[in-house]
GROMACS .gro file of C-alpha atoms in nm:
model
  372
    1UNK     CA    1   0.000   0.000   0.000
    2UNK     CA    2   0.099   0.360  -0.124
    3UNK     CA    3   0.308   0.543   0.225
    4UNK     CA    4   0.106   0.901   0.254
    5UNK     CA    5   0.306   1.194   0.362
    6UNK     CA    6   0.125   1.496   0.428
    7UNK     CA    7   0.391   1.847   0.387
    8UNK     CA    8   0.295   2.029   0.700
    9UNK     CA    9   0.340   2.454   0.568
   10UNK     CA   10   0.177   2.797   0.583
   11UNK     CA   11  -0.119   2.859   0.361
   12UNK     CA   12  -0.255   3.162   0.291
   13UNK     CA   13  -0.520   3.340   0.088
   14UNK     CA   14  -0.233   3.403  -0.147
   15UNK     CA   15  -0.141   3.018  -0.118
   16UNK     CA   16   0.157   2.868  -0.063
   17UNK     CA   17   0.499   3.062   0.029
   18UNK     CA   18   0.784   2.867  -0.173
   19UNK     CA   19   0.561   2.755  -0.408
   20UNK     CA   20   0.885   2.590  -0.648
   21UNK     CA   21   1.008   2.406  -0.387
   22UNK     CA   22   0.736   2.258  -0.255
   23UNK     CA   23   0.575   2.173  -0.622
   24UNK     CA   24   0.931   1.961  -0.670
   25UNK     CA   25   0.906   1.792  -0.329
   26UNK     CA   26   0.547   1.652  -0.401
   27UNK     CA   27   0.661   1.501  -0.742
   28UNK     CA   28   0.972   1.350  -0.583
   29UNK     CA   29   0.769   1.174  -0.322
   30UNK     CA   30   0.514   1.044  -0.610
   31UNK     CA   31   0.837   0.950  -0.806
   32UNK     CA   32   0.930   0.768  -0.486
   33UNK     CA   33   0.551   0.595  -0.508
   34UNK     CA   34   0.389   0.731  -0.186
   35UNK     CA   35   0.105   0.967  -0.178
   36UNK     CA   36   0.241   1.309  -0.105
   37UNK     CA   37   0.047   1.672  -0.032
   38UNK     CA   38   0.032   1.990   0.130
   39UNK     CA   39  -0.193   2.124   0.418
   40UNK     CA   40  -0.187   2.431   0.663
   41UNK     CA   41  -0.308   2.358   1.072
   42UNK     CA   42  -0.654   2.521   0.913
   43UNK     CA   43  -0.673   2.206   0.683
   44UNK     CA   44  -0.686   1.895   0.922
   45UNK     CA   45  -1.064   1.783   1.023
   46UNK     CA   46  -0.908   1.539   1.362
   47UNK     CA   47  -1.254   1.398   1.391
   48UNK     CA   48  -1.289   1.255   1.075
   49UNK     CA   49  -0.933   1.186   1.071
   50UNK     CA   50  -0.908   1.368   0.730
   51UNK     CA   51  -0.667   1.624   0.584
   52UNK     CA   52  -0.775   1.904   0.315
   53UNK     CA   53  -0.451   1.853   0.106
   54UNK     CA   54  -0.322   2.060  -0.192
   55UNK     CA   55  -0.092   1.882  -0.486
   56UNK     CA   56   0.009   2.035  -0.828
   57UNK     CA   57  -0.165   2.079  -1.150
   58UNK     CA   58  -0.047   2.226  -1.512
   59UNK     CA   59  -0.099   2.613  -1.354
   60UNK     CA   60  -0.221   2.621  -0.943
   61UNK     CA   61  -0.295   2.389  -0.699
   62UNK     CA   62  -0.559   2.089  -0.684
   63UNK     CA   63  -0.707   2.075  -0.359
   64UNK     CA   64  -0.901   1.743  -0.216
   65UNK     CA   65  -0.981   1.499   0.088
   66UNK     CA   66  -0.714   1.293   0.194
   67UNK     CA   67  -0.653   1.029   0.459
   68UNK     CA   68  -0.462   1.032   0.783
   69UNK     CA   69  -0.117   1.091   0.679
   70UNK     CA   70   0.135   0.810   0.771
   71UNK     CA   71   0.387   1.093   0.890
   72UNK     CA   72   0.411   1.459   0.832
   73UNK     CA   73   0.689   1.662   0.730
   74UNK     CA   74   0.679   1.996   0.918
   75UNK     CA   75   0.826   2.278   0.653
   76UNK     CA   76   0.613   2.564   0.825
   77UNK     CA   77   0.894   2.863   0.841
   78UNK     CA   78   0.669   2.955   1.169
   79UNK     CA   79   0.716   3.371   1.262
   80UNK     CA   80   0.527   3.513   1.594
   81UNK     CA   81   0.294   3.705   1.427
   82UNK     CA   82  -0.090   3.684   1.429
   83UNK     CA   83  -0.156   3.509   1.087
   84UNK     CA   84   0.051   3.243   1.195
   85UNK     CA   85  -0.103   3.191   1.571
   86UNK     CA   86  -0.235   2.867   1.452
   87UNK     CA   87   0.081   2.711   1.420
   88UNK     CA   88   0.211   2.657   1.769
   89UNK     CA   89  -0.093   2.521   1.932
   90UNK     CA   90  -0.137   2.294   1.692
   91UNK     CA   91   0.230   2.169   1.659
   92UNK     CA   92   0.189   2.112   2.041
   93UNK     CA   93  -0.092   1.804   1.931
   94UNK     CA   94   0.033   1.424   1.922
   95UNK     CA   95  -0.191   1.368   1.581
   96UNK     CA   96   0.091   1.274   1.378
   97UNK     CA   97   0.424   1.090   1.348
   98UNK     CA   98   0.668   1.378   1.274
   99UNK     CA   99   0.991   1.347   1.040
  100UNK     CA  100   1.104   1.612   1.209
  101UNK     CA  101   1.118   1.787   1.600
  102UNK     CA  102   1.022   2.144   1.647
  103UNK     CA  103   1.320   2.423   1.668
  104UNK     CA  104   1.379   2.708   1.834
  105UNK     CA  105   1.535   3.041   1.715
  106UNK     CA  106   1.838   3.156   1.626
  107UNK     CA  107   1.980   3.288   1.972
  108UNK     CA  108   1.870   3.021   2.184
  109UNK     CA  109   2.022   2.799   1.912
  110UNK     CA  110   2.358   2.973   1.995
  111UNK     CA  111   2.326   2.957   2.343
  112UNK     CA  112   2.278   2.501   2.332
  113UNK     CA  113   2.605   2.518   2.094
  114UNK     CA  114   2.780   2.777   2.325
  115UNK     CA  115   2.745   2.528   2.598
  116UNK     CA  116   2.913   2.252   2.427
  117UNK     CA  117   3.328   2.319   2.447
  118UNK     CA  118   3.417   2.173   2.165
  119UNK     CA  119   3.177   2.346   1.943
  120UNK     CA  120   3.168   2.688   2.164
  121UNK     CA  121   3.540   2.801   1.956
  122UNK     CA  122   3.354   2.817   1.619
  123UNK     CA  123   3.099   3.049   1.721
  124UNK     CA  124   3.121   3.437   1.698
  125UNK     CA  125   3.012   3.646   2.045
  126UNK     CA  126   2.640   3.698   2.067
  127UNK     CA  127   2.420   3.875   2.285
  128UNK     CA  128   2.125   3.977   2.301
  129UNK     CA  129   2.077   4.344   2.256
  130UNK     CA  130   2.077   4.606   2.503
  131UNK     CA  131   2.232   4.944   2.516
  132UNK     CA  132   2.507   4.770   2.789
  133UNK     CA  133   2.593   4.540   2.542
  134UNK     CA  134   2.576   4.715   2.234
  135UNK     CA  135   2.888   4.918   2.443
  136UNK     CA  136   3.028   4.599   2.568
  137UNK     CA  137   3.074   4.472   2.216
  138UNK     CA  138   3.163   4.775   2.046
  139UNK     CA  139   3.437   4.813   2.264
  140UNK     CA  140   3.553   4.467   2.182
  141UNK     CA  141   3.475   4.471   1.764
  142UNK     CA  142   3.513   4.715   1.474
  143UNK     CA  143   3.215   4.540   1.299
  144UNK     CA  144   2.925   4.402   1.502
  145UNK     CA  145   2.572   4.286   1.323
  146UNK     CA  146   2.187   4.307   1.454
  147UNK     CA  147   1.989   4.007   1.375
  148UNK     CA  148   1.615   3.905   1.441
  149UNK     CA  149   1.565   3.551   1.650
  150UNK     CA  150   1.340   3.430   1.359
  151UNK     CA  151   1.489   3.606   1.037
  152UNK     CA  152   1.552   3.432   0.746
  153UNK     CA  153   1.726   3.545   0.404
  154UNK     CA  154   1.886   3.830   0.509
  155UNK     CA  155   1.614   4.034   0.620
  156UNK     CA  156   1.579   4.283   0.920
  157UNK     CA  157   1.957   4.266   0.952
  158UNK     CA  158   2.178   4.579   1.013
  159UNK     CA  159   2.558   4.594   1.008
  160UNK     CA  160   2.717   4.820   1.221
  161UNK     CA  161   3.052   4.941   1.183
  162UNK     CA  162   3.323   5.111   1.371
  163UNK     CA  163   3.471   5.463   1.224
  164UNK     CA  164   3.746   5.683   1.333
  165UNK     CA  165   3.473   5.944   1.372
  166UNK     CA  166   3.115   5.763   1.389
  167UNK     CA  167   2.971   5.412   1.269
  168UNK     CA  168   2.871   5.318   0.931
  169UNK     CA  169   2.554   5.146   0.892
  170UNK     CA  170   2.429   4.960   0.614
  171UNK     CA  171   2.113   4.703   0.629
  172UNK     CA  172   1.827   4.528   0.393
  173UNK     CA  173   1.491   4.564   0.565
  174UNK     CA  174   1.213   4.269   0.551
  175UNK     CA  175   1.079   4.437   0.209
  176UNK     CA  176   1.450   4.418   0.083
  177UNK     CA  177   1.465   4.761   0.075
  178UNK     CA  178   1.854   4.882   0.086
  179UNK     CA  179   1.919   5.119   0.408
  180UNK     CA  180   2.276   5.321   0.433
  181UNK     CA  181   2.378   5.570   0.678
  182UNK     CA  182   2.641   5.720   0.868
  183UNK     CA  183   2.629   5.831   1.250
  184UNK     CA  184   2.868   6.014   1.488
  185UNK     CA  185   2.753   5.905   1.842
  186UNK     CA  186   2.688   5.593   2.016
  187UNK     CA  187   2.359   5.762   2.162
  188UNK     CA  188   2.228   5.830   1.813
  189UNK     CA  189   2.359   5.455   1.742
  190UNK     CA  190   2.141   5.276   1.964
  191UNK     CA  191   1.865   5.509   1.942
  192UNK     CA  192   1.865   5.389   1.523
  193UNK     CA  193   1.925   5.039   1.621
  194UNK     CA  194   1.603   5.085   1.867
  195UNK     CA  195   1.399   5.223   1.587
  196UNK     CA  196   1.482   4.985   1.359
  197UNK     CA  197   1.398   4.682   1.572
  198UNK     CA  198   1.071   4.856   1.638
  199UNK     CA  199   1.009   4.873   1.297
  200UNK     CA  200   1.125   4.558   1.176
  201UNK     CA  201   1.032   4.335   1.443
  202UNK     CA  202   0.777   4.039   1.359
  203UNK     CA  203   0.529   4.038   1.656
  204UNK     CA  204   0.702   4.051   2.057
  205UNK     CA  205   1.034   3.891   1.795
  206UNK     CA  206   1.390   4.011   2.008
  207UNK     CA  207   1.673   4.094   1.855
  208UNK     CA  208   2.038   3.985   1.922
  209UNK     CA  209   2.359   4.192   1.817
  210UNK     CA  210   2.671   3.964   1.692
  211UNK     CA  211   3.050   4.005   1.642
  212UNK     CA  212   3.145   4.133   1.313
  213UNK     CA  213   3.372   3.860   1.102
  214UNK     CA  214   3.649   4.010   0.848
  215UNK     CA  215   3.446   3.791   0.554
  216UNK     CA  216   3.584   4.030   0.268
  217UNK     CA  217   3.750   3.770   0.069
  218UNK     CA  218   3.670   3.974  -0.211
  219UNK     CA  219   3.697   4.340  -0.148
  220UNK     CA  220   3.413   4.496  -0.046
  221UNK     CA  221   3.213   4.243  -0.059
  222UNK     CA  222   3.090   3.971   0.202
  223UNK     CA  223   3.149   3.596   0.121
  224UNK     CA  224   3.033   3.277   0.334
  225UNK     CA  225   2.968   2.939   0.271
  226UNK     CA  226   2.650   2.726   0.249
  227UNK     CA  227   2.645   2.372   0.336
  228UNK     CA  228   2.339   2.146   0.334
  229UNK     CA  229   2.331   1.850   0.558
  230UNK     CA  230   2.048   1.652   0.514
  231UNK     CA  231   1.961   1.221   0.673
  232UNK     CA  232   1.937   1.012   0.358
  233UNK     CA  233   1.722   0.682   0.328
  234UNK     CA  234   1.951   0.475   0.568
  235UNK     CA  235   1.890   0.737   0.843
  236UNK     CA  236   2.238   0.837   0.822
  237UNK     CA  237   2.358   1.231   0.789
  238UNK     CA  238   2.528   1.322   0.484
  239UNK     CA  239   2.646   1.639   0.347
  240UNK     CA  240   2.449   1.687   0.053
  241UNK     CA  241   2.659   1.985  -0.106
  242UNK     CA  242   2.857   2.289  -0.006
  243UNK     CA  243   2.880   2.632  -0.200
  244UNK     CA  244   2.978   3.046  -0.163
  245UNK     CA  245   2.756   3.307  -0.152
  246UNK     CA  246   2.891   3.670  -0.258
  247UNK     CA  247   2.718   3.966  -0.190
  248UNK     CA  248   2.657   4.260  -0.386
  249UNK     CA  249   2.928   4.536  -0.281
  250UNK     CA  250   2.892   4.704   0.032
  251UNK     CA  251   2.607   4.477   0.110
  252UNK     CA  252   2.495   4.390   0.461
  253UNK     CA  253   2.477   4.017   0.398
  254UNK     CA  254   2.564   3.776   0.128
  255UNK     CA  255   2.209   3.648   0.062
  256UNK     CA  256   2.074   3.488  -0.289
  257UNK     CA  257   1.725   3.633  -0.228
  258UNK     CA  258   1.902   4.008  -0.169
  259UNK     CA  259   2.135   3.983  -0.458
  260UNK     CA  260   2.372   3.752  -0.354
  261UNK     CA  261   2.551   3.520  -0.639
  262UNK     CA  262   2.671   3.169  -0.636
  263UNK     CA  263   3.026   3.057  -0.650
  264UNK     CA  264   3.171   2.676  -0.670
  265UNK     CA  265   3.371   2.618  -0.302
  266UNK     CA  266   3.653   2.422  -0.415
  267UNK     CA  267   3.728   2.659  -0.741
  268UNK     CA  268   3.712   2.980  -0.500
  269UNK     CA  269   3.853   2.895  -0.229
  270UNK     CA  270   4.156   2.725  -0.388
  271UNK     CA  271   4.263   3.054  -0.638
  272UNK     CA  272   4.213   3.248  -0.252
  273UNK     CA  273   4.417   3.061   0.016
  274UNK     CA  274   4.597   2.778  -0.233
  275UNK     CA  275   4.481   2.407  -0.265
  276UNK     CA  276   4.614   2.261   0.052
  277UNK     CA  277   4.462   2.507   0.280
  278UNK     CA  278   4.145   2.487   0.072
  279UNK     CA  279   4.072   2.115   0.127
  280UNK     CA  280   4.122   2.180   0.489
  281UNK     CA  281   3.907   2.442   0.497
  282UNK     CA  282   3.628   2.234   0.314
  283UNK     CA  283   3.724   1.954   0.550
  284UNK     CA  284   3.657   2.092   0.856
  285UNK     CA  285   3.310   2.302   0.728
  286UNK     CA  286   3.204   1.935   0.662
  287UNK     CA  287   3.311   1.801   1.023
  288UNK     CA  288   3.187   2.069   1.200
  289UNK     CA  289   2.873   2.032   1.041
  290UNK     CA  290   2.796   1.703   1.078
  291UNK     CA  291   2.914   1.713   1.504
  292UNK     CA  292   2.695   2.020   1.533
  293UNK     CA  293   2.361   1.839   1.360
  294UNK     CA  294   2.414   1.536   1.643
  295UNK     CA  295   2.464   1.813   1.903
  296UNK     CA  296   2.136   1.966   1.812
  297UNK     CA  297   1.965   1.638   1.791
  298UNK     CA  298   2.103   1.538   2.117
  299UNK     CA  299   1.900   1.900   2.260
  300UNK     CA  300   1.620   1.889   2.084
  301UNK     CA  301   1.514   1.579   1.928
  302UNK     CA  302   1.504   1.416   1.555
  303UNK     CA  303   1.573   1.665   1.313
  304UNK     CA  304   1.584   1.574   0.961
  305UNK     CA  305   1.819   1.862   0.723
  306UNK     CA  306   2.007   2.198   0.838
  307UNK     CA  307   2.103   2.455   0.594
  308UNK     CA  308   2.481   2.583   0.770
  309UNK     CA  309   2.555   2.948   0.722
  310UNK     CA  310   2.959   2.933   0.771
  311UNK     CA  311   3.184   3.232   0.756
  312UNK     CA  312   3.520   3.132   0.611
  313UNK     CA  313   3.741   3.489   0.765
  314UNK     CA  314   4.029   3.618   0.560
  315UNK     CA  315   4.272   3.412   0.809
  316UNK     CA  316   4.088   3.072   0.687
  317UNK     CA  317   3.905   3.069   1.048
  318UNK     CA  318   3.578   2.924   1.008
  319UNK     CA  319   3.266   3.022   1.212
  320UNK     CA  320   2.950   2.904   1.311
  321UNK     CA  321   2.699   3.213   1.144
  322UNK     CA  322   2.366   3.010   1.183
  323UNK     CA  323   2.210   2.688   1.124
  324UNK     CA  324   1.859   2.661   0.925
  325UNK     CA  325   1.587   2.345   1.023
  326UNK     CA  326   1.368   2.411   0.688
  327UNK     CA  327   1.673   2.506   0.395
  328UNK     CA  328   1.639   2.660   0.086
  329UNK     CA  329   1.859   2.478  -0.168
  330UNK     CA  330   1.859   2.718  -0.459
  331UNK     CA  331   2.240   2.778  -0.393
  332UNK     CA  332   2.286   2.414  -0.622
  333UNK     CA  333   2.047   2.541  -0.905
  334UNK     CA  334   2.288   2.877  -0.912
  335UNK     CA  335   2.571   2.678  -0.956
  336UNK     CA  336   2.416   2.449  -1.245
  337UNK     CA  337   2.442   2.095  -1.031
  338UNK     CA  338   2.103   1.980  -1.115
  339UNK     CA  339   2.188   1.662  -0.960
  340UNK     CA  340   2.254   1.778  -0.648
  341UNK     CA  341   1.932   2.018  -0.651
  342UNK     CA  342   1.748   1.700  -0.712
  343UNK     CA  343   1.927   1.477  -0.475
  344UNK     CA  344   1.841   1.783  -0.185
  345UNK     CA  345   1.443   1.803  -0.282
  346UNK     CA  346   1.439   1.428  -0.267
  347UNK     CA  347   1.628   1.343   0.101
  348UNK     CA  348   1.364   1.447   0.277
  349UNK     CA  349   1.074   1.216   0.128
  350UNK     CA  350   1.377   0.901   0.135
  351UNK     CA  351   1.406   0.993   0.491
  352UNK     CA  352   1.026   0.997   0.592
  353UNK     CA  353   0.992   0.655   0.391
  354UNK     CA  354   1.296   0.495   0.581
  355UNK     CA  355   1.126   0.645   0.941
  356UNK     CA  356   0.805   0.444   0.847
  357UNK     CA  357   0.989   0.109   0.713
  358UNK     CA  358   1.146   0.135   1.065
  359UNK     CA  359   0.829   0.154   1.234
  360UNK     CA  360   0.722  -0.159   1.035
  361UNK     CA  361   1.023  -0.359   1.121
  362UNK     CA  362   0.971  -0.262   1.489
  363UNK     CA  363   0.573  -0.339   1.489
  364UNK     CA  364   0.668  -0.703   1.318
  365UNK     CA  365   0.917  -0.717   1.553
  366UNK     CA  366   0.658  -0.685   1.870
  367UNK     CA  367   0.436  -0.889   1.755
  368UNK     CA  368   0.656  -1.221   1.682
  369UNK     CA  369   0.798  -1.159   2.079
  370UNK     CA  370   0.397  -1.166   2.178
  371UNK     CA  371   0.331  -1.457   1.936
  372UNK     CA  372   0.643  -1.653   2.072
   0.00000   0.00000   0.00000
């Protein structure tokens, strides 16, 4: 019998948000020959144990009853704001067999690693903000950066730095509008920094301000590296791919969705720092991936894919940016490996279908020991 796998996301009056992506993931799942479709928490009817679920057509979306789902795949990019109050209540319920544990944001994520020793070296100082320690860590750092807990693709983040006779700021708000100023007094700084978190703020969201990294492998312009790590169809982690991200000049972040390009790892980073201290480089982005992922599932439970946000410094140094439970992949379509584009829709359904052939072998399992 056909596995069903419901794809647990937002859906609005507007539909869907990452339409692309989640179109490919439902055809890789029926390529994989289980029943796969989308729903929103408004979509599930618990007592009739039926699911409104969405799939693909030609141009739109097909919507229609479906069954229980046999596990659920929980992609909802969840932000505390009122049209998605649904979400946490009803992520709280035991309906479903999840591939995949709830997170938590960005800071507190910091704060788990930060408490680990061997993984506390790779990540840059991070507090969260306050006029004491927007002093404390200018004081420290030329560059420092403001961040949302829940931000994603470069949004609602400001970069802050350090002058001879002010601070230099430069940011990308959530509308990706550019913003580029320059201020003389540490008042007037955190009086703008106040603003803008009042402004760009999603709901009661906090903000946390983070060391600065020297990331200008190419002048004037930010570079970092992307690495997706993602459990294949044994269960096991596996790095699915690794590439740069280059940001326009004098931009805030290095982002594809603000203007960011693509840029092979190995080709890049071997013409910058030489092909020895490139492989080690790549090396250790790969290890300290994959010992951070089992840290994190050791915290907070079964996780399923990260998207790694490394900064690679002009010394070589790597560091720990941020770590992303529901990825975009888009960096492998950029760089042309169509392959590996594929490979990273497709994990996720493999994995789900491996969780529920485990759950078979362990049912068949129980029930010889109560037969014998």
């Amino acid at each position: 019998m056909r596995k069903r796998i419901g794809i647990l996301t937002y859906r609005g009056d507007t539909g869907f948000t990452e339409p692309g992506f989640l179109r490919r993931l439902v055809k890789e799942g029926q390529e994989l020959g289980a029943e796969v479709f989308l729903f929103g928490p408004q979509d599930v009817r618990f007592s009739e144990r039926r699911i409104r679920g969405y799939v693909p057509k030609e141009s739109g979306w097909k919507s229609g009853w479906h069954g229980w789902p046999d596990i659920v795949i929980d992609r909802y990019r969840y932000y505390p704001i009122p049209k998605h109050s649904l979400y946490p209540p009803f992520r709280q319920q035991k309906w479903f067999r999840y591939a995949n544990s709830r997170f938590t944001n960005k800071f507190r994520v910091h704060q788990v690693l930060a408490q680990d020793p061997e993984l506390a070296r790779w990540l840059p100082q991070t507090l969260l903000y306050s006029r004491e320690n927007l002093t404390l860590l200018l004081q420290q750092h030329r560059l420092l950066y403001l961040k949302p807990t829940n931000g994603s693709g470069g949004r609602s983040i400001l970069r802050v730095e350090r002058t001879a006779d002010g601070y230099r700021l430069h940011g990308r708000t959530k509308l990706q509008a550019k913003s580029s100023e320059k201020l003389y007094t540490t008042k007037a700084l955190s009086k703008r920094m106040e603003d803008w978190m009042e402004r760009e703020k999603n709901g009661n969201e906090q903000f946390f301000l983070q060391q600065g990294l020297a990331l200008e492998l190419i002048p004037e312009r930010i570079v970092d590296a992307r690495l997706l790590a993602q459990k294949d169809g044994s269960g096991a982690w596996r790095l699915t791919g690794m590439g740069l991200r280059v940001g326009p000049p004098r931009s805030s972040t290095s982002n594809l969705h603000g203007g960011g390009t693509a840029l092979p790892a190995g080709t890049f980073l071997t013409q910058r720092f030489g092909e020895e201290e490139a492989a080690r480089i790549i090396l250790e982005c790969k290890e300290l991936a994959l010992k951070t992922v089992r840290r994190i599932e050791e915290h907070f439970g079964q996780m399923m894919e990260f998207g790694f946000d490394l900064g690679i410094d002009v010394a070589g140094r790597i560091w720990i940016i941020e770590m992303n439970p529901k990825p975009g992949r888009d960096i492998f379509r950029q760089l042309g490996q169509r392959e590996r584009f594929r490979l990273a829709v497709r994990r996720p359904i493999e994995y789900a279908l491996y969780l529920l052939e485990q759950d078979e072998q362990e049912k068949a399992k129980t029930n010889w020991w109560r037969k014998a």
